[in-house]
Coordinates of C-alpha atoms and ligand atoms in Angstrom, one line a residue:
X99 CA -212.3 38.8 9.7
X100 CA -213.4 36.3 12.4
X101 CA -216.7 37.0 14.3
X102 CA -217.6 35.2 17.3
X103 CA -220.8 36.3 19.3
X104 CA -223.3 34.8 21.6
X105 CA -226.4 33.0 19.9
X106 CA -229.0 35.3 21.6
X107 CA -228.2 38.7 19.9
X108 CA -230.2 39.5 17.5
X109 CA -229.2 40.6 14.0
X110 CA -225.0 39.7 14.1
X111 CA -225.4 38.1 10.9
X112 CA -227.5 40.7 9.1
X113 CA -225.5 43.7 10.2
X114 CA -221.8 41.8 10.8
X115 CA -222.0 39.1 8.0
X116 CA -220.3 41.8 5.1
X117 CA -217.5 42.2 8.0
X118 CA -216.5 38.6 7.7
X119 CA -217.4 35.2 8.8
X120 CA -219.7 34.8 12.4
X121 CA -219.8 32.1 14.7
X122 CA -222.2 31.7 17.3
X123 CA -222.1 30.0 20.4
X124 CA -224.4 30.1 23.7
X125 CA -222.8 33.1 26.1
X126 CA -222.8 30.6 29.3
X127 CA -220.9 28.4 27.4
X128 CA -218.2 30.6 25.8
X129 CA -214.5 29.4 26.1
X130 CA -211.0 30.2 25.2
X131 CA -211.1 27.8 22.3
X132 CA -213.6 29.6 20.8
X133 CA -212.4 32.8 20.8
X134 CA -208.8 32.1 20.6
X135 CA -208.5 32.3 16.4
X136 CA -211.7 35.6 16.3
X137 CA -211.1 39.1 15.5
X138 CA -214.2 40.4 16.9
X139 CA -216.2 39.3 20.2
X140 CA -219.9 40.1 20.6
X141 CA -221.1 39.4 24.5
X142 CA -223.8 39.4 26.6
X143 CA -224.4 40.5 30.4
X144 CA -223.7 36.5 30.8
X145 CA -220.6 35.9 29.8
X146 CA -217.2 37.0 31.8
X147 CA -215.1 39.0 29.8
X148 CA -210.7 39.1 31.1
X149 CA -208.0 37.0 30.7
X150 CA -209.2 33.7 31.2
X151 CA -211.3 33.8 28.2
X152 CA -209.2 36.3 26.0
X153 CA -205.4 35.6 26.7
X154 CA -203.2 34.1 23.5
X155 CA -206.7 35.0 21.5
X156 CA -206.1 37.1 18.3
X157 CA -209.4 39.1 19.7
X158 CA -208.7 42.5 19.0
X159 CA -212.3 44.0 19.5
X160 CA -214.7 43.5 22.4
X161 CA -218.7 44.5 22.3
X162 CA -221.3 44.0 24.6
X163 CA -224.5 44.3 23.5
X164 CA -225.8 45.9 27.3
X165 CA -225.9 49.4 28.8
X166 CA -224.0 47.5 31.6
X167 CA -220.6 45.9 31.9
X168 CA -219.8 44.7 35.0
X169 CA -218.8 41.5 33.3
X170 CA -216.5 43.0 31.4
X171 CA -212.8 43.4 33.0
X172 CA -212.1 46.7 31.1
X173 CA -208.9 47.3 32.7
X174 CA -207.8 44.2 31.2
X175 CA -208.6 44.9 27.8
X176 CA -207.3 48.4 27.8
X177 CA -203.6 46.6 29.0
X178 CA -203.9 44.2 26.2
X179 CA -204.7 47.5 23.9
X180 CA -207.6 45.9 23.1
X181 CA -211.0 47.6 21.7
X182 CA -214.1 48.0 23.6
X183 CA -217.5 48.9 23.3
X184 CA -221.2 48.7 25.4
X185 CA -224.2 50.1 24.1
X186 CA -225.3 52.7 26.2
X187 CA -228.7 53.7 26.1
X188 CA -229.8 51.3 23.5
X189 CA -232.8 49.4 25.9
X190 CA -233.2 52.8 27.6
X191 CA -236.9 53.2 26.5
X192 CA -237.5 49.5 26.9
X193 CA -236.4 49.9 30.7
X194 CA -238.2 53.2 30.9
X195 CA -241.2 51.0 29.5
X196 CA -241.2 48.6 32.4
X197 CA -240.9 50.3 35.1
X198 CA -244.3 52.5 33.9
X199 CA -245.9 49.2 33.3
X200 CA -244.8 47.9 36.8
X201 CA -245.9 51.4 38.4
X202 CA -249.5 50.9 36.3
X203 CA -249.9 47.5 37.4
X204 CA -249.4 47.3 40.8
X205 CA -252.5 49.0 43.0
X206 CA -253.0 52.5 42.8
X207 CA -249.2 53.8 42.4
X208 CA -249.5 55.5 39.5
X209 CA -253.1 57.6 40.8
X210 CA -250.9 58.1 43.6
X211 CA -248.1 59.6 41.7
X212 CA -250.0 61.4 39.3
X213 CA -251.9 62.9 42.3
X214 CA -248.5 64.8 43.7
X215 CA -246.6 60.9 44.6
X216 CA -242.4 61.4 43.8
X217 CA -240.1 58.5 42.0
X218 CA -236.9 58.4 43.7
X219 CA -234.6 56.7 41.3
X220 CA -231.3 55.1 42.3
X221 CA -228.7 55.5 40.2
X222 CA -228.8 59.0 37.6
X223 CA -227.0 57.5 34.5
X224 CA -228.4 57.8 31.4
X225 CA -231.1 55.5 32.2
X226 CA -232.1 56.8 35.4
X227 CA -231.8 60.8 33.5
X228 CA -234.2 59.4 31.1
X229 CA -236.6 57.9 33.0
X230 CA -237.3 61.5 34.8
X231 CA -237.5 63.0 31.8
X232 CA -239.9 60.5 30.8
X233 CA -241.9 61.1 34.2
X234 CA -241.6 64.9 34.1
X235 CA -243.0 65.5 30.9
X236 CA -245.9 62.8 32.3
X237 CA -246.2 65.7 35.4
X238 CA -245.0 62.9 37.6
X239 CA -242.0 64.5 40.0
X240 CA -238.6 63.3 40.4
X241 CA -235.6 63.2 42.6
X242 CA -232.4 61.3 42.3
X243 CA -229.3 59.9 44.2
X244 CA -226.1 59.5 42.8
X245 CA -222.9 60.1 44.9
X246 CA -220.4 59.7 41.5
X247 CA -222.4 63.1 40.1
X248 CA -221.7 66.6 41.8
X249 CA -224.7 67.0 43.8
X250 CA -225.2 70.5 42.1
X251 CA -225.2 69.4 38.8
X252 CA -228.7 69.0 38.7
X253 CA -231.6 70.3 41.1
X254 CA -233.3 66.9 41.3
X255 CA -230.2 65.0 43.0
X256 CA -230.7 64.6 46.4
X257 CA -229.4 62.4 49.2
X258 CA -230.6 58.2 49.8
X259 CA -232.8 59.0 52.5
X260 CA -234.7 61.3 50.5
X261 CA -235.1 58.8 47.7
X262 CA -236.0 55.7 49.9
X263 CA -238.7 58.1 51.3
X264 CA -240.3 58.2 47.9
X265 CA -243.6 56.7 46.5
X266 CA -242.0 54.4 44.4
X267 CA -238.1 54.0 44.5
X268 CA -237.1 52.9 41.0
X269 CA -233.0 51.0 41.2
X270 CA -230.9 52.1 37.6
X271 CA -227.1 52.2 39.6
X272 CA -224.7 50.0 37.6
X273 CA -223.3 47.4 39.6
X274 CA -219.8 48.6 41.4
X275 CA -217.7 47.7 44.2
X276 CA -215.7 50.9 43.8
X277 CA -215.3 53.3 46.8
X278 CA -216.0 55.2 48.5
X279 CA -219.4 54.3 46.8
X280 CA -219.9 51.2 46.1
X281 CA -223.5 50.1 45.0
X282 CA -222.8 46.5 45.7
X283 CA -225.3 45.9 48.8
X284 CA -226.6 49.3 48.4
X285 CA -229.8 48.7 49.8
X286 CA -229.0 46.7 52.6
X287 CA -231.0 45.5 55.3
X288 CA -230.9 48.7 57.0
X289 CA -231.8 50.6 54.0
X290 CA -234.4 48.6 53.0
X291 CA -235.7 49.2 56.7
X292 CA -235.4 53.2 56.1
X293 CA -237.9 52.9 53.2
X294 CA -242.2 53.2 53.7
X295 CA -244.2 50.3 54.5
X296 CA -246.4 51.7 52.0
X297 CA -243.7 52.7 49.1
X298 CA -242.8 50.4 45.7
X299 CA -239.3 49.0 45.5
X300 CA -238.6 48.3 41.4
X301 CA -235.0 46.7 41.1
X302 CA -234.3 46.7 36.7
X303 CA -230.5 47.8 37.4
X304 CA -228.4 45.0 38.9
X305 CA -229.9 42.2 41.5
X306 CA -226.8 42.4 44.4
X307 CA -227.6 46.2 44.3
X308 CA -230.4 45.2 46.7
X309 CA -229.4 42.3 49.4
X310 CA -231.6 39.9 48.4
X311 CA -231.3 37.7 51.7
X312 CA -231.9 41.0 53.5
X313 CA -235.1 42.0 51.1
X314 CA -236.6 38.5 51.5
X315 CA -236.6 38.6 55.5
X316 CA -238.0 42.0 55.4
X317 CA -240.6 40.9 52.9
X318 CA -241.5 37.6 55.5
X319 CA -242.0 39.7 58.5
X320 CA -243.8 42.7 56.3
X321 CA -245.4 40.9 53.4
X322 CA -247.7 43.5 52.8
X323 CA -244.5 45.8 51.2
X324 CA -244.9 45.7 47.4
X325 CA -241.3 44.9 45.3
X326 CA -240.8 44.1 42.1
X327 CA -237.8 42.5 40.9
X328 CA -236.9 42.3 37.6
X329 CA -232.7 41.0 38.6
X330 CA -231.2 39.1 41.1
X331 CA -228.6 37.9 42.5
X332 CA -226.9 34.8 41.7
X333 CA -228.9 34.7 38.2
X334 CA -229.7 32.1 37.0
X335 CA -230.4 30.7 39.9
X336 CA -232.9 32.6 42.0
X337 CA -234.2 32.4 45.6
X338 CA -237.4 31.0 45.1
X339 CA -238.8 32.3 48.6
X340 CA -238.2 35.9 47.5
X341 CA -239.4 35.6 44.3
X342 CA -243.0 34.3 45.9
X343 CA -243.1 37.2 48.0
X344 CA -242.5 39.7 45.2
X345 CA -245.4 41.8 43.5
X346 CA -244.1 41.1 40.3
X347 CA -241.0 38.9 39.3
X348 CA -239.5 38.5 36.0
X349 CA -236.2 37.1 34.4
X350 CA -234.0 40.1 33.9
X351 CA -235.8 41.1 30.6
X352 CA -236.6 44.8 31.4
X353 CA -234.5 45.7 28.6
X354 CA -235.7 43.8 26.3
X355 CA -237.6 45.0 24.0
X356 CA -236.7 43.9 20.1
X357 CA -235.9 47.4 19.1
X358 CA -233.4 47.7 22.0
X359 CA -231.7 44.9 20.9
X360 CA -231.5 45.8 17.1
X361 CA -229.9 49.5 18.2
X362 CA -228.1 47.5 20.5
X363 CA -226.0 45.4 17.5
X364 CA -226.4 48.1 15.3
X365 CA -224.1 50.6 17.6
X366 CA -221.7 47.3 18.2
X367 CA -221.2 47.1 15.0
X368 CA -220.4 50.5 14.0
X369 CA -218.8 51.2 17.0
X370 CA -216.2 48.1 15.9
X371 CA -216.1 49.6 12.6
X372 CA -214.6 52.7 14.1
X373 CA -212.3 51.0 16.5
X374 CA -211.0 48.7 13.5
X375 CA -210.9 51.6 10.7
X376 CA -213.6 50.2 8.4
X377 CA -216.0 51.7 6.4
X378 CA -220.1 51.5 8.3
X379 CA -222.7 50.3 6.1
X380 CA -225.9 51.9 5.1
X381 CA -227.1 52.7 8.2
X382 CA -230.6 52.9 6.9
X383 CA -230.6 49.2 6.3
X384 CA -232.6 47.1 8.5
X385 CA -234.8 49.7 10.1
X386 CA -238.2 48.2 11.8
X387 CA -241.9 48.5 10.7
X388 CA -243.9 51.1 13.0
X389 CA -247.5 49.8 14.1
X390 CA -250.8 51.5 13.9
X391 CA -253.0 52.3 17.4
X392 CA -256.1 53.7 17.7
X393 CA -256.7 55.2 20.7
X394 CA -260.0 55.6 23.0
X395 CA -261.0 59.3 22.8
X396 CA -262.8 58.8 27.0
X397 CA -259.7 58.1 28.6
X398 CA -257.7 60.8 30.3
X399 CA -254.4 60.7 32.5
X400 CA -253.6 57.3 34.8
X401 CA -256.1 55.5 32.9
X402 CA -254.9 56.4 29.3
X403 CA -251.4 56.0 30.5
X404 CA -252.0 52.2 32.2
X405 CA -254.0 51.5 28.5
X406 CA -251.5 52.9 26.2
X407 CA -248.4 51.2 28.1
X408 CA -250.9 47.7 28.3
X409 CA -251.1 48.1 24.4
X410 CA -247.6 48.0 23.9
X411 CA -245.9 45.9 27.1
X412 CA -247.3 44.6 30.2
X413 CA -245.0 43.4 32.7
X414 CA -247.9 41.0 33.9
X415 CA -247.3 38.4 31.3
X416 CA -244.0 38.2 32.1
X417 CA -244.4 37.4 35.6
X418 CA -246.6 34.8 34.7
X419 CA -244.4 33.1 32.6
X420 CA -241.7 33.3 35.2
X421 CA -244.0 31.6 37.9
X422 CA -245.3 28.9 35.5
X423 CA -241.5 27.0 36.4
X424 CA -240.3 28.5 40.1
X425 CA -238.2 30.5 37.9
X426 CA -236.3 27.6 36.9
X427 CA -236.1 28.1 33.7
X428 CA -234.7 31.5 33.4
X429 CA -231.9 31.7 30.7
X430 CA -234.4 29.3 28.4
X431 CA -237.1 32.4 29.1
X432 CA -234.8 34.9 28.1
X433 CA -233.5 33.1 25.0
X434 CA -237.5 32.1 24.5
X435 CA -238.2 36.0 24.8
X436 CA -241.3 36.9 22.6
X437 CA -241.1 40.1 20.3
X438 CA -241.6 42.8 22.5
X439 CA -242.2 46.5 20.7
X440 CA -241.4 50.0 22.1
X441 CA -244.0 52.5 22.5
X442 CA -241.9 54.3 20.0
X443 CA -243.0 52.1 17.4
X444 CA -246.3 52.9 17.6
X445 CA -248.3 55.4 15.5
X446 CA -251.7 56.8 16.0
X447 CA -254.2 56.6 13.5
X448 CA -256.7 58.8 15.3
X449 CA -254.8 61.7 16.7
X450 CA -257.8 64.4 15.3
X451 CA -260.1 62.8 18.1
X452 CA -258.3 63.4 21.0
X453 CA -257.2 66.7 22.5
X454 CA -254.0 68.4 23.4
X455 CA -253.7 66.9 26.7
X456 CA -254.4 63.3 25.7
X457 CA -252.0 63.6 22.3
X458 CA -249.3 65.4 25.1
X459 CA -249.3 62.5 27.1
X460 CA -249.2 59.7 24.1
X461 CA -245.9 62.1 23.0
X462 CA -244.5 62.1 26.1
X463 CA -244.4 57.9 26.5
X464 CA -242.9 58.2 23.2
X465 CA -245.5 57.5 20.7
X466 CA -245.7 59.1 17.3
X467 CA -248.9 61.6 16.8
Ligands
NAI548 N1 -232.8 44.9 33.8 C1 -232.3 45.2 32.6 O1 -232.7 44.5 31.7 C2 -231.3 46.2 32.4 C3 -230.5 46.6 33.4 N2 -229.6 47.7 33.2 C4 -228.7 48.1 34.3 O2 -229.0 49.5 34.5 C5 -227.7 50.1 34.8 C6 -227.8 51.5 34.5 O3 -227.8 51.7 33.1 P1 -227.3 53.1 32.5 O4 -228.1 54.2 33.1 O5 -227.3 53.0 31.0 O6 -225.8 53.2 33.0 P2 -225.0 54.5 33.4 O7 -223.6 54.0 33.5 O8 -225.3 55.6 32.4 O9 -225.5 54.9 34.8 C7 -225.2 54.2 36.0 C8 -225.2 55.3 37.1 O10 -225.1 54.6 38.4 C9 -224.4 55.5 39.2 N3 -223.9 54.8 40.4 C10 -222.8 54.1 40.6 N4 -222.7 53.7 41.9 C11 -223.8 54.2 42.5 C12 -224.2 54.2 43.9 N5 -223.4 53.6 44.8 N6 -225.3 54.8 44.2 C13 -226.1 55.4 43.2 N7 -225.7 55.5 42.0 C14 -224.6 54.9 41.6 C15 -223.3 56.0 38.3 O11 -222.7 57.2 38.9 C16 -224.1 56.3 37.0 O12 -224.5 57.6 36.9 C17 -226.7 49.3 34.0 O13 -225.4 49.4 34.5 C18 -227.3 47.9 34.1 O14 -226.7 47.3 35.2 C19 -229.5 48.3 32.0 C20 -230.3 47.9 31.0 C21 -231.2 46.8 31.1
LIG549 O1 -228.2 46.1 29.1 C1 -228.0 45.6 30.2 O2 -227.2 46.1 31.1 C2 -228.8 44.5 30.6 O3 -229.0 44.1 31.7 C3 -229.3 43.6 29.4 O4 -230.7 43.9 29.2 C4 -229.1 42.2 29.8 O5 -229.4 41.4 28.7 P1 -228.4 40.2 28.3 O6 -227.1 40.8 27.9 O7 -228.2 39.3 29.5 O8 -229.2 39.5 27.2

């Protein structure tokens, strides 16, 4: 069995290498020739996935290692009968994990939201379910908008307008130009106008989702609006202007945390297991190590919340690295990425000092008590 997959996943050797050989090769750089004698294809969000790259190959299993795959030309592979799988939900928590460090970083939004504020999140997949489950069980309230779902499917969907009124509007839509609702240019320049001079614009789904020439003219007549975008449109390349007038910018790495991407090659690889009737290893193997945390017994609600999420991520360092270059370097900071751990690796070591409400709130961003 053949193996070709892009040098930036992690662990394709440790958790492929007993299916057969592995190649890697950079995912911008990614041609027919190299795919054209593999069995197996392992992607990221960078590399275009149809018939120019797979026709004549012998490629008879596709994985990306992303919750999205607009890059991916799924029709096409189920024509050629080829096998296909994402990881859905595998960076969840790492996303989830941004967008509360964003929210705890920027002014007073998160006082505001734990004082009665709303999220209005765009987009009510899994990650966007998870994130208000996340935010509920922080007693920070929700509301949703998502034309695909059947608006009475759940109490907390709701229409745009409602949403773009919110505190902070929070983008998780996959990226579609499918009607009668496409997100493409969702947020245009007359949505962006519907939303508050005072709310917080987060983009961590897909940059054209927001119109980014749009957002950057808003943002240079009204500079005092807060966004923070972690994708763009046209990456790599970035509009340097905007960027400068964002709150926070970073390089598309709200999903990355290293446990993300682990589960994310993990589920590849069973899932080709399945598709190709093999046996899946141990799936014990390879788990990672949790970390100790003592927490501060004097801090309650939006301050233990910003210190507990600034122990684990902050979305600060990020945007600093991005502005060291203009954003130039963007692919070389995501390849460069350092080892980011999930709240959910971290264990308490002093869980008998602090009471219920404080151990309730480390539970509920995830943390083991
Ligand atoms: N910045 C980053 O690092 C990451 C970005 N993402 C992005 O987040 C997206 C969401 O991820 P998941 O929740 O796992 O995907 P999902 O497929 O579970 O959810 C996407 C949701 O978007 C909805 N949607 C489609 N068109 C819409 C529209 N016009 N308006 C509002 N909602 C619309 C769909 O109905 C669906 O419920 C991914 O497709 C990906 O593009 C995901 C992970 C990391
Ligand atoms: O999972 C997704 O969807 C994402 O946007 C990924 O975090 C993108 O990461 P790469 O595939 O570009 O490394």
């Amino acid at each position: 069995m053949r193996i070709v997959a892009d040098s930036n996943m992690v662990g394709v050797e440790e958790l492929f290498g007993a299916l057969g050989s592995v190649a890697l090769y950079p995912g911008r750089e990614l041609r027919a020739e190299h795919v054209r004698d593999a069995d197996i294809l392992l992607v990221r969000s960078v590399t275009s996935v149809g018939a120019s790259l797979l026709d004549g190959s012998a490629v008879s299993f596709v994985g990306t290692a992303t919750s999205g795959f607009d890059h991916v030309d799924v029709d096409y592979l189920a024509a050629q009968g080829v096998g296909f799988a994402h990881a859905p939900g595998s960076n969840a928590n790492s996303v989830l994990e941004y967008v509360i460090s964003a929210i705890a970083s920027c002014d007073d939004y998160l006082e505001q939201l734990c004082a009665g504020g709303t999220v209005g999140i765009v987009g009510f997949g899994v990650i966007g379910k998870r994130l208000a489950a996340r935010l509920n069980t922080m007693g920070i309230a929700c509301c949703a908008y998502d034309p695909w779902l059947e608006r009475g499917s759940d109490q907390r969907l709701v229409d745009l307008d409602q949403v773009l009124n919110c505190t902070v509007i929070c983008v998780h839509a996959e990226l579609t130009r499918r009607e009668p609702w496409p997100s493409y240019h969702l947020l245009d320049a007359e949505a962006l106008q519907r939303i508050s001079l005072h709310s917080l614009l987060i983009n961590a789904g897909r940059g054209p989702i927001v119109d980014n020439n749009a957002l950057k003219q808003l943002l240079s007549e009204q500079p005092q609006r807060r966004v923070i975008l972690d994708v763009w449109e046209h990456e790599p390349t970035i509009d340097v202007e905007l960027m400068q007038r964002c709150f926070f910018a970073t390089p598309h790495i709200a999903g990355y945390s290293y446990d993300g991407k682990v589960l994310a090659t993990r589920m590849l690889r069973d899932s080709a297991c399945r598709a190709l009737g093999l046996t899946i290893p141990d799936a014990s193997s390879g788990q990672l190590e949790s970390l100790s945390l003592e927490v501060p017994a004097n801090l309650f609600k939006a301050q233990l919340i910003r210190w507990l999420q600034a122990n684990s991520y902050s979305v600060r360092s990020d945007d600093e690295r991005m502005r060291l270059n203009a954003g130039a370097d963007f692919d070389q900071q995501r390849s460069d990425y350092p080892r980011r751990r999930e709240l959910a690796s971290l264990s308490i070591v002093n869980a008998k000092q602090l009471d219920a409400e404080q151990l309730a709130l480390c539970q509920a961003l995830g943390i083991q008590c």
